[in-house]
JSON list of C-alpha atoms in Angstrom, two decimals:
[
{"chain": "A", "resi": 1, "resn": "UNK", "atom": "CA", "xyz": [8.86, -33.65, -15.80]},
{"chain": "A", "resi": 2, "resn": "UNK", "atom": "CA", "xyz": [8.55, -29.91, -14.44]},
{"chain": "A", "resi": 3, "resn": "UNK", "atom": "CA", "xyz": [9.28, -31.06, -10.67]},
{"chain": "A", "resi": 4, "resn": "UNK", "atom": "CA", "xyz": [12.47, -32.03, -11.86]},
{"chain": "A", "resi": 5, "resn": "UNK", "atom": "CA", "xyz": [13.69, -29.51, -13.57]},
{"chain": "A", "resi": 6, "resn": "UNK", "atom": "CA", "xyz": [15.85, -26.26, -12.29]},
{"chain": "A", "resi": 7, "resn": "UNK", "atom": "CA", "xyz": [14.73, -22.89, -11.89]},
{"chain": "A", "resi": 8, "resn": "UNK", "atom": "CA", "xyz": [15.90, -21.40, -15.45]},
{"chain": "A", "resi": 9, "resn": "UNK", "atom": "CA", "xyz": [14.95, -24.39, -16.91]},
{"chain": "A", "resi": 10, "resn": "UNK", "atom": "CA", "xyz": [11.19, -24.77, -15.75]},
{"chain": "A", "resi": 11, "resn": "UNK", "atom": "CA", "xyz": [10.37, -20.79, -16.01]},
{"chain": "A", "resi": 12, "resn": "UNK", "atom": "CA", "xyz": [11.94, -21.73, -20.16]},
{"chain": "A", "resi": 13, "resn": "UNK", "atom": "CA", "xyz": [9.35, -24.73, -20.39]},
{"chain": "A", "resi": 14, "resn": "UNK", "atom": "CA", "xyz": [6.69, -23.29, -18.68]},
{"chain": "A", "resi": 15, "resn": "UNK", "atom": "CA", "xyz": [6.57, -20.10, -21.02]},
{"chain": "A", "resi": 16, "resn": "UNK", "atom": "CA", "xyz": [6.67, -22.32, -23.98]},
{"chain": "A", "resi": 17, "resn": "UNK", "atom": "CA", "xyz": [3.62, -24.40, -22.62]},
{"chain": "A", "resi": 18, "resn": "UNK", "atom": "CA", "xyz": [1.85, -21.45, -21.64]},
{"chain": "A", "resi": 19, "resn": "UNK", "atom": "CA", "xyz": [2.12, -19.50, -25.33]},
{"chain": "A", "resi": 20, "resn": "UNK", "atom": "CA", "xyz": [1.35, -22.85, -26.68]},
{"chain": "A", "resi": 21, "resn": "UNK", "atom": "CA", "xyz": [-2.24, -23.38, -25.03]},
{"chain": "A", "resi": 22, "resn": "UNK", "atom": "CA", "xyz": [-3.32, -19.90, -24.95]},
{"chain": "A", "resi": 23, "resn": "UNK", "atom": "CA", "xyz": [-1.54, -19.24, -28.60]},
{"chain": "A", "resi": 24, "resn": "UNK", "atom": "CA", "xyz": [0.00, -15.96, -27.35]},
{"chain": "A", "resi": 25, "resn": "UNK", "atom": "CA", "xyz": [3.17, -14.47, -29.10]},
{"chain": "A", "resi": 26, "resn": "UNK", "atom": "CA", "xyz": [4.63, -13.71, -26.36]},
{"chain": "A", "resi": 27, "resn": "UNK", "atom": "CA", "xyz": [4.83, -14.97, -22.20]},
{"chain": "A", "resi": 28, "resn": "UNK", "atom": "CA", "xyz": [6.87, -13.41, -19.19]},
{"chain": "A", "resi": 29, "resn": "UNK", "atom": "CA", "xyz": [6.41, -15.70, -16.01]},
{"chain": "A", "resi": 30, "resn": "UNK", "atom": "CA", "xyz": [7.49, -13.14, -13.39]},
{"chain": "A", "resi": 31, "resn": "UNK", "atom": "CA", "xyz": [9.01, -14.28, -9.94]},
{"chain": "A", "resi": 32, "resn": "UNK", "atom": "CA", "xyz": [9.04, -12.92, -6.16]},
{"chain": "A", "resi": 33, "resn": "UNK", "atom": "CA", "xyz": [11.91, -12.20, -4.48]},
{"chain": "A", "resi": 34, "resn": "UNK", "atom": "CA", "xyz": [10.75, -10.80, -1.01]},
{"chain": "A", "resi": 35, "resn": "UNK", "atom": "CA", "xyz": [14.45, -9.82, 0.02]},
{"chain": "A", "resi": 36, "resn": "UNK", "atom": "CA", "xyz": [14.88, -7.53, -2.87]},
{"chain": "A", "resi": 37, "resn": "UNK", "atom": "CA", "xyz": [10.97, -6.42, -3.53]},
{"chain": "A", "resi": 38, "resn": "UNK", "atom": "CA", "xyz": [10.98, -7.37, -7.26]},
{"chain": "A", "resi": 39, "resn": "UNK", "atom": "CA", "xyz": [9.25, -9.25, -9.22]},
{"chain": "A", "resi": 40, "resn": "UNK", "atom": "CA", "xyz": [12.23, -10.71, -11.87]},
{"chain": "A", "resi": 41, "resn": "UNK", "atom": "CA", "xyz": [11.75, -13.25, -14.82]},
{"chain": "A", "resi": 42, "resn": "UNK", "atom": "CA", "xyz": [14.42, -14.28, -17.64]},
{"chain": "A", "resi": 43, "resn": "UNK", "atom": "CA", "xyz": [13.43, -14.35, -20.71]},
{"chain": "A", "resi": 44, "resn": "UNK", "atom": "CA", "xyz": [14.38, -18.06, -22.38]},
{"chain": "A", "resi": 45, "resn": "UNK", "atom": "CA", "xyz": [15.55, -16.71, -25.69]},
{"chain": "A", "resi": 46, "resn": "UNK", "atom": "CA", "xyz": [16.96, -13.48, -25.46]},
{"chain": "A", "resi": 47, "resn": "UNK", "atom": "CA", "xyz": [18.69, -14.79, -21.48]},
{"chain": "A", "resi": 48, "resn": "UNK", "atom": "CA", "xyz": [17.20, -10.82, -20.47]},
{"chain": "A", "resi": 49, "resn": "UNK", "atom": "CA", "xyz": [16.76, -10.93, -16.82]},
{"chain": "A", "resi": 50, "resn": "UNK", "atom": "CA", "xyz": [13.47, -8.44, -16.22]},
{"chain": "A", "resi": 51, "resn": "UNK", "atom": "CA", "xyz": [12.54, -7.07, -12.55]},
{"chain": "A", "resi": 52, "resn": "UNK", "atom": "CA", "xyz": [9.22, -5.12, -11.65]},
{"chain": "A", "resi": 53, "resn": "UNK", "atom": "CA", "xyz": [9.35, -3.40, -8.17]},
{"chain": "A", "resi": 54, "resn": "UNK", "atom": "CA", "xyz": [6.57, -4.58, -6.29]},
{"chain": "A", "resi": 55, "resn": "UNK", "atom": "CA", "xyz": [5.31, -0.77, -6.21]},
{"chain": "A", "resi": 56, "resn": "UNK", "atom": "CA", "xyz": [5.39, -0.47, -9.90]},
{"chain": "A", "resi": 57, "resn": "UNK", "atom": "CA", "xyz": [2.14, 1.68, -10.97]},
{"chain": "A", "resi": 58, "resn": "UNK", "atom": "CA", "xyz": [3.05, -0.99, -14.32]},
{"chain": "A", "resi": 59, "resn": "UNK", "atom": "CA", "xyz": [0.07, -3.31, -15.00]},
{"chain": "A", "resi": 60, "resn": "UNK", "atom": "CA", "xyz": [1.83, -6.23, -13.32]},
{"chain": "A", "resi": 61, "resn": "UNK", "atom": "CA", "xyz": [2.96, -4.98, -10.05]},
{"chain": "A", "resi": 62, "resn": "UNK", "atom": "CA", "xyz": [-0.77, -3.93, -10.18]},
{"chain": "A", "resi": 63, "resn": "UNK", "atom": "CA", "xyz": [-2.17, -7.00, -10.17]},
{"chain": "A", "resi": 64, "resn": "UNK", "atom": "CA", "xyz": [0.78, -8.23, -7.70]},
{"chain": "A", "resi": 65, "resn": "UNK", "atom": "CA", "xyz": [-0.74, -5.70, -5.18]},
{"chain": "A", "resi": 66, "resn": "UNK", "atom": "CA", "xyz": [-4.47, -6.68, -6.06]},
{"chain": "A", "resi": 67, "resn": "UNK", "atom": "CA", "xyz": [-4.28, -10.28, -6.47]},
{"chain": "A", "resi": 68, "resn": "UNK", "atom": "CA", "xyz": [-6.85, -10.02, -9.09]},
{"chain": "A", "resi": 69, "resn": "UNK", "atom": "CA", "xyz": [-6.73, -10.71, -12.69]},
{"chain": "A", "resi": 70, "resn": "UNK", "atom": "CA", "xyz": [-6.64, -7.96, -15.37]},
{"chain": "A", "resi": 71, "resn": "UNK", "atom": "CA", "xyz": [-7.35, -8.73, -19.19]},
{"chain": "A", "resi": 72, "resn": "UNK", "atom": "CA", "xyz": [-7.40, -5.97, -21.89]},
{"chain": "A", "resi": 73, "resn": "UNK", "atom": "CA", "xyz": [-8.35, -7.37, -25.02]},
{"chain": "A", "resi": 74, "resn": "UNK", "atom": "CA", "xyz": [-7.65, -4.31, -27.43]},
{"chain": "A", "resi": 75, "resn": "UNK", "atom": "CA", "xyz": [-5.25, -1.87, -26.06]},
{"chain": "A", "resi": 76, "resn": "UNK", "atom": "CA", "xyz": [-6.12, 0.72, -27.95]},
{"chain": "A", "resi": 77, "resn": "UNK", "atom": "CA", "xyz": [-9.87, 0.61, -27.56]},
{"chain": "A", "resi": 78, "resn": "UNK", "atom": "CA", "xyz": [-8.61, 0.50, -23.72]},
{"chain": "A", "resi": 79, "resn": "UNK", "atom": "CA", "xyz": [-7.05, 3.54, -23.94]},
{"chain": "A", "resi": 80, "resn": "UNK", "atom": "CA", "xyz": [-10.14, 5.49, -25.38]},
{"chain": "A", "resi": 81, "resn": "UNK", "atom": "CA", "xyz": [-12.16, 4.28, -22.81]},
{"chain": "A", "resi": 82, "resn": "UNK", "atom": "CA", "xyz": [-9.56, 5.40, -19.99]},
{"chain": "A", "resi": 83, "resn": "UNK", "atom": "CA", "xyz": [-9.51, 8.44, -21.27]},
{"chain": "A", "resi": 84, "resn": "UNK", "atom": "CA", "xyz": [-13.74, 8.56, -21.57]},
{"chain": "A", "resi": 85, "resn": "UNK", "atom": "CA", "xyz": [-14.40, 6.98, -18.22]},
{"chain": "A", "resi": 86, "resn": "UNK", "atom": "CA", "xyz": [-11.33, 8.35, -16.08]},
{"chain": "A", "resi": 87, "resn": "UNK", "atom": "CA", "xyz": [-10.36, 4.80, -15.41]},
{"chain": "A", "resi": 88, "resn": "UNK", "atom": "CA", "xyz": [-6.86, 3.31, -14.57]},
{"chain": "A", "resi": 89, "resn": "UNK", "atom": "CA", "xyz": [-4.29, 4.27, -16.12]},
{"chain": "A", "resi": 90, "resn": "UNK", "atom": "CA", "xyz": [-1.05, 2.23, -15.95]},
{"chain": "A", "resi": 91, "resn": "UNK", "atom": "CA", "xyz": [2.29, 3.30, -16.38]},
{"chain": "A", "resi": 92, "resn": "UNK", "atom": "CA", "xyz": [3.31, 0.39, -18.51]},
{"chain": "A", "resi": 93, "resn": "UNK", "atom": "CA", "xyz": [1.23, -2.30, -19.77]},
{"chain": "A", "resi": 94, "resn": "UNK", "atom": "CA", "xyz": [4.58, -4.27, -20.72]},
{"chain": "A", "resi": 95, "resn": "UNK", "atom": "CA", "xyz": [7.96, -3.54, -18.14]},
{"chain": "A", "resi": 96, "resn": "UNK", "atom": "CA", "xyz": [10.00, -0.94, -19.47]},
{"chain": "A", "resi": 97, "resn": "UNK", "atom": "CA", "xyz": [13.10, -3.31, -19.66]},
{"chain": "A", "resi": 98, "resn": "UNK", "atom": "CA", "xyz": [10.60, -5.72, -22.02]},
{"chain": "A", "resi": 99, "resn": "UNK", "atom": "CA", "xyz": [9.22, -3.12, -24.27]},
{"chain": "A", "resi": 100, "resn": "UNK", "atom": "CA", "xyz": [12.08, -3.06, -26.65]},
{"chain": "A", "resi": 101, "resn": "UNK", "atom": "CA", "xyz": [11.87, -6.64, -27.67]},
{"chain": "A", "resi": 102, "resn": "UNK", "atom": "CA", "xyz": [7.58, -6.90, -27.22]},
{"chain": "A", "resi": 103, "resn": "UNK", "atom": "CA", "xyz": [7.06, -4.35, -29.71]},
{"chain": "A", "resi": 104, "resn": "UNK", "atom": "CA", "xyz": [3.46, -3.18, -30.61]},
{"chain": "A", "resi": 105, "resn": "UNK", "atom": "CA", "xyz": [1.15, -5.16, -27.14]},
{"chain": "A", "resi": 106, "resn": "UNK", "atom": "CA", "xyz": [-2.35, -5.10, -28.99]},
{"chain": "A", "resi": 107, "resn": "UNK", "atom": "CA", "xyz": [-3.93, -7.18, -25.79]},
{"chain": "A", "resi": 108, "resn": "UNK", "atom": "CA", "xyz": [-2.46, -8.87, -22.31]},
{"chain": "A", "resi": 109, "resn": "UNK", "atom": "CA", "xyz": [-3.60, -11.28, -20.48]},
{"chain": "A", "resi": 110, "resn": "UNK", "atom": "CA", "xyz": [-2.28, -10.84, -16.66]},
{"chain": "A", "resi": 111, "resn": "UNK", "atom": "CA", "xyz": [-2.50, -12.99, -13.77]},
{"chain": "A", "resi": 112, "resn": "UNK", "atom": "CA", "xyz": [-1.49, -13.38, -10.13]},
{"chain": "A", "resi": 113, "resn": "UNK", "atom": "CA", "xyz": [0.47, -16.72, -9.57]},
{"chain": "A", "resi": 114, "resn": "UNK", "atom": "CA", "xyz": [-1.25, -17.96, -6.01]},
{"chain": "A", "resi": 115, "resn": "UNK", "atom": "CA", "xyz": [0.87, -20.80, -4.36]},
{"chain": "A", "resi": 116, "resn": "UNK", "atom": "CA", "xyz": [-0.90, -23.57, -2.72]},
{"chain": "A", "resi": 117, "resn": "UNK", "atom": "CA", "xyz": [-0.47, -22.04, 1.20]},
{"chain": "A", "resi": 118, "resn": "UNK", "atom": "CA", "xyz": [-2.58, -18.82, -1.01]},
{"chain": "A", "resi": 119, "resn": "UNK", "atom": "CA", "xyz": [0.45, -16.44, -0.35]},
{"chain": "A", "resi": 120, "resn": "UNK", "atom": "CA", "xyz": [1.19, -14.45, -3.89]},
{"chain": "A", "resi": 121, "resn": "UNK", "atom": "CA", "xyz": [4.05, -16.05, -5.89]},
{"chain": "A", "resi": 122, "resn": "UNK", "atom": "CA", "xyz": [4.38, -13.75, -8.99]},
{"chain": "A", "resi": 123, "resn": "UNK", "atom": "CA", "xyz": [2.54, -12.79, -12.11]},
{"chain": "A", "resi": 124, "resn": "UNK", "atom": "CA", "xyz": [2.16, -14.08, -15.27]},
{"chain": "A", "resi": 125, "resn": "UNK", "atom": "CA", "xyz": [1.58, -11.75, -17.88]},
{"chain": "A", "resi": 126, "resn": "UNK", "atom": "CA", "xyz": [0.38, -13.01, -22.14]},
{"chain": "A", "resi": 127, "resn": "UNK", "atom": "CA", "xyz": [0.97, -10.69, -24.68]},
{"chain": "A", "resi": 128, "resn": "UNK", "atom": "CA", "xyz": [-1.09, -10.39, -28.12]},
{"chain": "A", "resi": 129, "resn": "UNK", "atom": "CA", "xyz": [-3.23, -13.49, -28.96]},
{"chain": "A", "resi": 130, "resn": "UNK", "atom": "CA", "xyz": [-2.45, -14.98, -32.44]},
{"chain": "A", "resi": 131, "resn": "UNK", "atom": "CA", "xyz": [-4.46, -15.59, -35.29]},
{"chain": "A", "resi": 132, "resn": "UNK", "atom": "CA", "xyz": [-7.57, -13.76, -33.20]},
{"chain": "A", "resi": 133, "resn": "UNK", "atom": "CA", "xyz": [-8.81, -10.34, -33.25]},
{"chain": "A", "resi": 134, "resn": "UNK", "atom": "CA", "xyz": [-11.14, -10.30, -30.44]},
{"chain": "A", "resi": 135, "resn": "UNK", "atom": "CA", "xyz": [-7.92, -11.02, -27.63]},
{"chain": "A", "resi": 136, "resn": "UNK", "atom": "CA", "xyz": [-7.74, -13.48, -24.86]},
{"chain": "A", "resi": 137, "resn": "UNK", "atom": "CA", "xyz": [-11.77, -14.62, -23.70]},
{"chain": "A", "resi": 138, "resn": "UNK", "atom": "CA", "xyz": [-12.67, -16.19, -20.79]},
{"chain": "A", "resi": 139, "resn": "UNK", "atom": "CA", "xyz": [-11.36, -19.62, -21.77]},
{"chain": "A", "resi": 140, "resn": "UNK", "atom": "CA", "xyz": [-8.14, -18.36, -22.24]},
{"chain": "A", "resi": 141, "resn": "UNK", "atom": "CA", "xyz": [-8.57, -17.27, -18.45]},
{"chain": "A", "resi": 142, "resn": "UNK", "atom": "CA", "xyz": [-9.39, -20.41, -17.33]},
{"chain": "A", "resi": 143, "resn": "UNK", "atom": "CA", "xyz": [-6.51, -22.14, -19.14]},
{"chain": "A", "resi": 144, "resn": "UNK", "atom": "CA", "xyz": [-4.18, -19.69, -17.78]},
{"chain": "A", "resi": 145, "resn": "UNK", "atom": "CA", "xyz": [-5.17, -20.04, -14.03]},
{"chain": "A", "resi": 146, "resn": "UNK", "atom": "CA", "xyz": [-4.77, -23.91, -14.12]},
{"chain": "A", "resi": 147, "resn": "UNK", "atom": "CA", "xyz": [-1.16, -23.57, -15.60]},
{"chain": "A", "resi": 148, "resn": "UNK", "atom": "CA", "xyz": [-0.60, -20.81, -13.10]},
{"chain": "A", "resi": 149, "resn": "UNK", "atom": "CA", "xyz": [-1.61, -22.98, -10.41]},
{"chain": "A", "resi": 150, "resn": "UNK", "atom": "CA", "xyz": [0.41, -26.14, -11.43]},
{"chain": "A", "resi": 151, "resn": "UNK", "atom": "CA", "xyz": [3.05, -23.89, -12.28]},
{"chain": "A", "resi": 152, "resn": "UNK", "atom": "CA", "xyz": [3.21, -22.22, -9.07]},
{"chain": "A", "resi": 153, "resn": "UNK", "atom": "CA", "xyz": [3.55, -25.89, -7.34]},
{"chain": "A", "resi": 154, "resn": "UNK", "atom": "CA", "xyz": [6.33, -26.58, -10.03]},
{"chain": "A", "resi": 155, "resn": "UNK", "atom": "CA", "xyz": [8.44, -22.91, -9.03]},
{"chain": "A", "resi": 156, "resn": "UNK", "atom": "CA", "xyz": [7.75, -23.39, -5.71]},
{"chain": "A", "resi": 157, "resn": "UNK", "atom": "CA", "xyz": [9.88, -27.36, -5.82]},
{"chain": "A", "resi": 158, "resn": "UNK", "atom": "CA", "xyz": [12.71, -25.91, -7.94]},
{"chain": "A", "resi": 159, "resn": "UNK", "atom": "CA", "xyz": [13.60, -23.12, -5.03]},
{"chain": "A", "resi": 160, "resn": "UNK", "atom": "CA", "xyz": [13.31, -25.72, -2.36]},
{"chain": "A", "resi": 161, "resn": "UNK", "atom": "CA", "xyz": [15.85, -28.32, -4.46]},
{"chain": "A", "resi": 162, "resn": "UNK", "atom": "CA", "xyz": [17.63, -25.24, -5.65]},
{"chain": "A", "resi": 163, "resn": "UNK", "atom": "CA", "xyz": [18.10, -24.27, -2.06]},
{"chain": "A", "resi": 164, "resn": "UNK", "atom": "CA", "xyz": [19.28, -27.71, -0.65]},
{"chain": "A", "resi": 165, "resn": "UNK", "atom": "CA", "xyz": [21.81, -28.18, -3.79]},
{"chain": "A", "resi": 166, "resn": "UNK", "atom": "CA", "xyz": [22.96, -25.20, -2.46]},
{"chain": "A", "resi": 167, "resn": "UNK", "atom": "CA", "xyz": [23.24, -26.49, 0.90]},
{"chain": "A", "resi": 168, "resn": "UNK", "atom": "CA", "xyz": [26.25, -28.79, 0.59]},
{"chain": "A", "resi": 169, "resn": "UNK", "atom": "CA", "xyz": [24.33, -30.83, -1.92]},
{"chain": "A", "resi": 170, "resn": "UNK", "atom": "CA", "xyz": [22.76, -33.57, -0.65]},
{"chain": "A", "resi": 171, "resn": "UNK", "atom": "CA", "xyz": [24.15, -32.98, 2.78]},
{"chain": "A", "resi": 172, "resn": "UNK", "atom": "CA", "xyz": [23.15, -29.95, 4.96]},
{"chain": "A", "resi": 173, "resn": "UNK", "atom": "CA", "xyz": [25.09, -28.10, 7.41]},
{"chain": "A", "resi": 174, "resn": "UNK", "atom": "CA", "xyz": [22.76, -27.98, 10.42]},
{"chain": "A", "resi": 175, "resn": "UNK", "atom": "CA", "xyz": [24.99, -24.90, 11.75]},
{"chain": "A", "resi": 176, "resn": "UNK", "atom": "CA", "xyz": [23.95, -22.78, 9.41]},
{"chain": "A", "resi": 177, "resn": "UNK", "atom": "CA", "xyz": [20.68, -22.73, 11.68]},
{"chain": "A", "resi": 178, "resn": "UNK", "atom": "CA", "xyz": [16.98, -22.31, 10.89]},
{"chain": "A", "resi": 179, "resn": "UNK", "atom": "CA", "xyz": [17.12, -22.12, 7.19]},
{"chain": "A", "resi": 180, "resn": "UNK", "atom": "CA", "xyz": [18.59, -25.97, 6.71]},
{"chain": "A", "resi": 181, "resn": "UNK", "atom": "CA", "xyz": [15.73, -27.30, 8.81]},
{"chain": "A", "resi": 182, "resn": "UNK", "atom": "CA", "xyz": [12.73, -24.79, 6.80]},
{"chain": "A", "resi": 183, "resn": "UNK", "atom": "CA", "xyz": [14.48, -27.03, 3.81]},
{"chain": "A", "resi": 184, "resn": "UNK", "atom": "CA", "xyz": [14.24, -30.22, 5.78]},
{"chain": "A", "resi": 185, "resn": "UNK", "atom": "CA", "xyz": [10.56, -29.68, 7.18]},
{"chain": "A", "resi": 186, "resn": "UNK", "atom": "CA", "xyz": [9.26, -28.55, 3.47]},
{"chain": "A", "resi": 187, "resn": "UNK", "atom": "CA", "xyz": [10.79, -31.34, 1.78]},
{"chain": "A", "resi": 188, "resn": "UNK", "atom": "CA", "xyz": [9.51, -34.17, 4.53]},
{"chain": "A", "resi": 189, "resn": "UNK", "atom": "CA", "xyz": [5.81, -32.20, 3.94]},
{"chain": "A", "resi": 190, "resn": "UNK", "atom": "CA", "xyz": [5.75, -32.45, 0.34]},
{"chain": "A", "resi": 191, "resn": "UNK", "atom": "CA", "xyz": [6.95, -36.17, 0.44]},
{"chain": "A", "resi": 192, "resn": "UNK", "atom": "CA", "xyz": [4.21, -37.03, 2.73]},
{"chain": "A", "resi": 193, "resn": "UNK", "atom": "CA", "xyz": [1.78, -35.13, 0.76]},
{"chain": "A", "resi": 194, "resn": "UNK", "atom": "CA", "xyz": [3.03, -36.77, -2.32]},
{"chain": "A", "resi": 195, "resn": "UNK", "atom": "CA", "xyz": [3.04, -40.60, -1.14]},
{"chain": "A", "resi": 196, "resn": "UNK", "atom": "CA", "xyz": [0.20, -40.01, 0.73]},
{"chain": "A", "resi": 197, "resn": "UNK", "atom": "CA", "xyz": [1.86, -41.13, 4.00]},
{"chain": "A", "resi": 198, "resn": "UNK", "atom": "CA", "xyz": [1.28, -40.38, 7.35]},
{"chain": "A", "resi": 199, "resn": "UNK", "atom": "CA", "xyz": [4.34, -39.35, 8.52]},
{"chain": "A", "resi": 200, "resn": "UNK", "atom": "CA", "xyz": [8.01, -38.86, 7.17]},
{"chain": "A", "resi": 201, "resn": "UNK", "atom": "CA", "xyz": [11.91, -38.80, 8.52]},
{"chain": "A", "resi": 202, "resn": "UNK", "atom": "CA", "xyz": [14.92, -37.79, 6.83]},
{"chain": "A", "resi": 203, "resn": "UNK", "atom": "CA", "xyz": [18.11, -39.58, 8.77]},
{"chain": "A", "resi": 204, "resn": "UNK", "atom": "CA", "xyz": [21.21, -36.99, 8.36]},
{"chain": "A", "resi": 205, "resn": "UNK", "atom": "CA", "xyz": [24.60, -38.42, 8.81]},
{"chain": "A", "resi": 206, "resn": "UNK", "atom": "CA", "xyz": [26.97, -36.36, 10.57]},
{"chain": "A", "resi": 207, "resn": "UNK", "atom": "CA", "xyz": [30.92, -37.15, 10.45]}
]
C-alpha cells in the first residue's frame, strides 16, 4: 500500500512500478524542496542522493519551470535537428551527478509531477525504453501521467505522516505554532476526503 509507506520507501517502489509499465531501464522520481530550491531524488539501488537546482538549464529543471512535458525519442537524431533548426539546447539531458551511473541516454521521457491543489511537485524523468527502437510513444505518456498523478497523491501523504512522526509522534506540540496545526488541518482534510464525510475532529490530549 503506497499511502503507507515512508518517503525512501515509496520514491524505491514507485521507480520500480514506473520502469515496470513503461519498460524503461532506468527512472529518477525527482522531489521539491522549496526551502533549499532543488529538486533531489535517491536513487533505490545505488542510495545516491541527486539534486537539480530549480534554475538548472538541465532538461528537468526545464520542464520544472515549464510545467510541460518533454519526450525525445532518439537523442542523437535530437541533436542533429538542434543543431539544423537552432532549437533548445539543454545543458544535460540526464543530472550531472546521474550521468556516471546512466551511461549512454538514447531517449527520455520527462514529466512534471502536478499535485492535486495543481501546484508543481517534482519531475519524473525515464531513461532509454527497452526492447524498442522507436523510444517512449504517446502511450507511454499517458501511462506515465497517471502514475505521476497517483504518485504525486502518494509523496504528498508520506511528507505529511513523515512530518507528524516527527512531531512527537503521535502527539504534537501545539507550541511549536502554525506548522503542528498545517499538519492537523491536512490530515482532518484528507480523512474527510477519504471517508467521504462531512466533517472531521482530531481530540488532542494535553498533560
Amino acid at each position: 500500500n503506497l499511502a503507507e509507506l515512508s518517503l525512501p520507501k515509496l520514491l524505491k517502489s514507485l521507480t520500480i512500478k514506473t520502469k515496470e509499465v513503461l519498460n524503461a531501464e532506468r527512472c529518477v522520481w525527482y522531489i521539491l524542496d522549496k526551502d533549499r530550491g532543488v529538486l533531489w531524488s535517491r536513487l533505490p539501488n545505488e542510495g545516491q542522493k541527486l539534486k537539480v537546482r530549480l534554475n538548472s538549464e538541465g532538461i528537468v529543471g526545464h520542464v520544472f519551470r515549464e510545467r510541460k512535458s518533454i519526450n525525445i525519442d532518439d537523442i542523437d537524431r535530437y541533436h542533429d535537428e538542434v543543431e539544423k533548426n537552432k532549437g533548445i539546447i539543454f545543458e544535460d539531458l540526464v543530472s550531472k551527478d546521474y550521468k556516471s551511473i546512466v551511461g549512454r541516454v538514447k531517449s527520455t521521457l520527462v514529466m512534471p509531477m502536478i499535485g492535486e491543489d495543481k501546484s508543481i511537485m517534482g519531475v519524473v524523468q525515464v531513461f532509454n525504453k527497452l526492447n524498442s527502437s522507436i523510444g517512449f510513444n504517446a502511450e507511454d505518456e499517458i501511462n506515465l501521467r497517471i502514475i505521476s498523478d497517483h504518485g504525486s497523491i502518494a509523496i504528498e501523504n508520506a511528507a505529511i505522516l513523515q512530518e507528524t512522526r516527527n512531531s512527537h509522534s503521535i502527539g504534537l506540540d501545539f507550541s511549536s505554532d502554525v506548522q503542528a496545526i498545517d499538519v492537523l488541518d491536512r490530515v482532518i482534510q484528507m480523512s474527510v476526503k477519504d471517508t467521504h464525510a462531512q466533517h472531521g475532529v482530531i481530540y488532542m490530549y494535553k498533560h
